[in-house]
């Protein structure tokens, strides 16, 4: 049996140095702070800006949806909007799927 399992011998060592626990706590707090400033805070800022943009939508705005569809808003509801994407083609989308509001006249210049 000793062929497969190496015998373990304990070494007589000195006492463990203190301060390791404090270093671990400081490291974890620092890691959380770094994660907060790199990931959480910018995401909250983007969510707030998007919510303001969605609440400011009005009839006649030219928008791009998250799927890339361009259109002009013809009617708005609390949660939905109707986009005119071509002549006699209206599509209904959720308001939260607006990616960007385009400057007036963009749809005419595109085609």
Short mmCIF file of C-alpha atoms in Angstrom, two decimals:
data_model
loop_
_atom_site.label_atom_id
_atom_site.label_comp_id
_atom_site.label_asym_id
_atom_site.label_seq_id
_atom_site.Cartn_x
_atom_site.Cartn_y
_atom_site.Cartn_z
CA UNK A 1 0.00 0.00 0.00
CA UNK A 2 2.86 2.37 0.64
CA UNK A 3 3.80 2.00 -3.01
CA UNK A 4 0.88 4.19 -4.15
CA UNK A 5 0.51 6.56 -1.22
CA UNK A 6 3.48 8.61 -0.13
CA UNK A 7 4.01 8.85 3.57
CA UNK A 8 3.38 12.30 4.98
CA UNK A 9 5.72 13.66 7.59
CA UNK A 10 4.79 16.69 9.58
CA UNK A 11 7.47 19.31 9.90
CA UNK A 12 7.97 21.18 13.07
CA UNK A 13 7.31 24.80 12.16
CA UNK A 14 6.97 28.08 13.92
CA UNK A 15 3.70 29.71 14.86
CA UNK A 16 1.60 31.13 12.02
CA UNK A 17 2.10 34.84 11.50
CA UNK A 18 -0.92 37.04 12.28
CA UNK A 19 -2.61 39.51 9.96
CA UNK A 20 -3.64 37.08 7.22
CA UNK A 21 -7.30 37.39 8.06
CA UNK A 22 -7.23 41.19 7.95
CA UNK A 23 -5.50 41.10 4.57
CA UNK A 24 -8.19 38.79 3.19
CA UNK A 25 -10.99 41.05 4.41
CA UNK A 26 -9.33 44.17 2.97
CA UNK A 27 -8.72 42.32 -0.30
CA UNK A 28 -12.39 41.27 -0.58
CA UNK A 29 -13.64 44.78 0.21
CA UNK A 30 -11.23 46.24 -2.36
CA UNK A 31 -12.31 43.70 -4.95
CA UNK A 32 -15.99 44.56 -4.38
CA UNK A 33 -15.23 48.30 -4.63
CA UNK A 34 -13.37 47.75 -7.90
CA UNK A 35 -16.24 45.66 -9.29
CA UNK A 36 -18.72 48.35 -8.23
CA UNK A 37 -16.89 51.15 -10.05
CA UNK A 38 -16.14 49.07 -13.17
CA UNK A 39 -19.42 47.21 -13.68
CA UNK A 40 -22.33 48.21 -11.45
CA UNK A 41 -22.13 52.01 -11.49
CA UNK A 42 -21.80 52.47 -15.29
CA UNK A 43 -24.64 50.01 -15.91
CA UNK A 44 -26.95 51.91 -13.58
CA UNK A 45 -26.05 55.15 -15.37
CA UNK A 46 -26.91 53.62 -18.77
CA UNK A 47 -30.20 52.27 -17.41
CA UNK A 48 -31.14 55.69 -16.06
CA UNK A 49 -30.31 57.41 -19.38
CA UNK A 50 -32.33 54.81 -21.33
CA UNK A 51 -35.34 55.22 -19.02
CA UNK A 52 -35.23 59.01 -19.53
CA UNK A 53 -35.02 58.57 -23.31
CA UNK A 54 -37.98 56.15 -23.35
CA UNK A 55 -40.12 58.41 -21.18
CA UNK A 56 -39.37 61.41 -23.44
CA UNK A 57 -40.60 59.71 -26.63
CA UNK A 58 -43.32 61.55 -28.49
CA UNK A 59 -45.40 61.17 -31.63
CA UNK A 60 -43.40 61.96 -34.77
CA UNK A 61 -39.98 61.00 -33.37
CA UNK A 62 -37.77 58.95 -35.64
CA UNK A 63 -36.25 56.00 -33.76
CA UNK A 64 -34.14 52.86 -34.13
CA UNK A 65 -35.29 49.76 -32.27
CA UNK A 66 -32.94 47.28 -30.64
CA UNK A 67 -33.53 44.95 -33.61
CA UNK A 68 -32.36 47.66 -36.03
CA UNK A 69 -35.72 48.69 -37.48
CA UNK A 70 -36.02 52.37 -38.36
CA UNK A 71 -39.36 54.11 -38.17
CA UNK A 72 -41.46 57.11 -37.20
CA UNK A 73 -43.68 56.91 -34.13
CA UNK A 74 -47.35 57.26 -35.07
CA UNK A 75 -48.94 56.50 -31.70
CA UNK A 76 -47.84 55.89 -28.13
CA UNK A 77 -49.25 53.95 -25.22
CA UNK A 78 -47.90 53.46 -21.70
CA UNK A 79 -45.94 50.37 -22.73
CA UNK A 80 -46.25 50.19 -26.52
CA UNK A 81 -45.65 52.34 -29.59
CA UNK A 82 -46.64 52.01 -33.23
CA UNK A 83 -43.92 52.68 -35.80
CA UNK A 84 -44.53 53.56 -39.42
CA UNK A 85 -41.65 51.75 -41.16
CA UNK A 86 -42.86 52.13 -44.77
CA UNK A 87 -45.92 53.30 -46.69
CA UNK A 88 -48.96 51.59 -45.13
CA UNK A 89 -46.74 49.41 -42.91
CA UNK A 90 -47.18 49.94 -39.18
CA UNK A 91 -45.53 47.77 -36.55
CA UNK A 92 -46.16 47.67 -32.82
CA UNK A 93 -43.20 47.50 -30.40
CA UNK A 94 -42.62 47.81 -26.71
CA UNK A 95 -41.25 51.21 -25.78
CA UNK A 96 -38.28 49.74 -23.93
CA UNK A 97 -36.94 48.34 -27.21
CA UNK A 98 -36.05 51.78 -28.56
CA UNK A 99 -32.30 51.91 -29.00
CA UNK A 100 -31.88 55.52 -30.10
CA UNK A 101 -33.82 58.58 -31.19
CA UNK A 102 -32.67 59.86 -34.57
CA UNK A 103 -32.47 63.51 -35.65
CA UNK A 104 -35.48 64.75 -37.66
CA UNK A 105 -35.19 64.01 -41.37
CA UNK A 106 -32.92 60.99 -41.03
CA UNK A 107 -35.45 58.62 -42.59
CA UNK A 108 -35.81 60.83 -45.69
CA UNK A 109 -32.05 61.06 -46.13
CA UNK A 110 -31.58 57.29 -45.85
CA UNK A 111 -34.01 56.38 -48.54
#
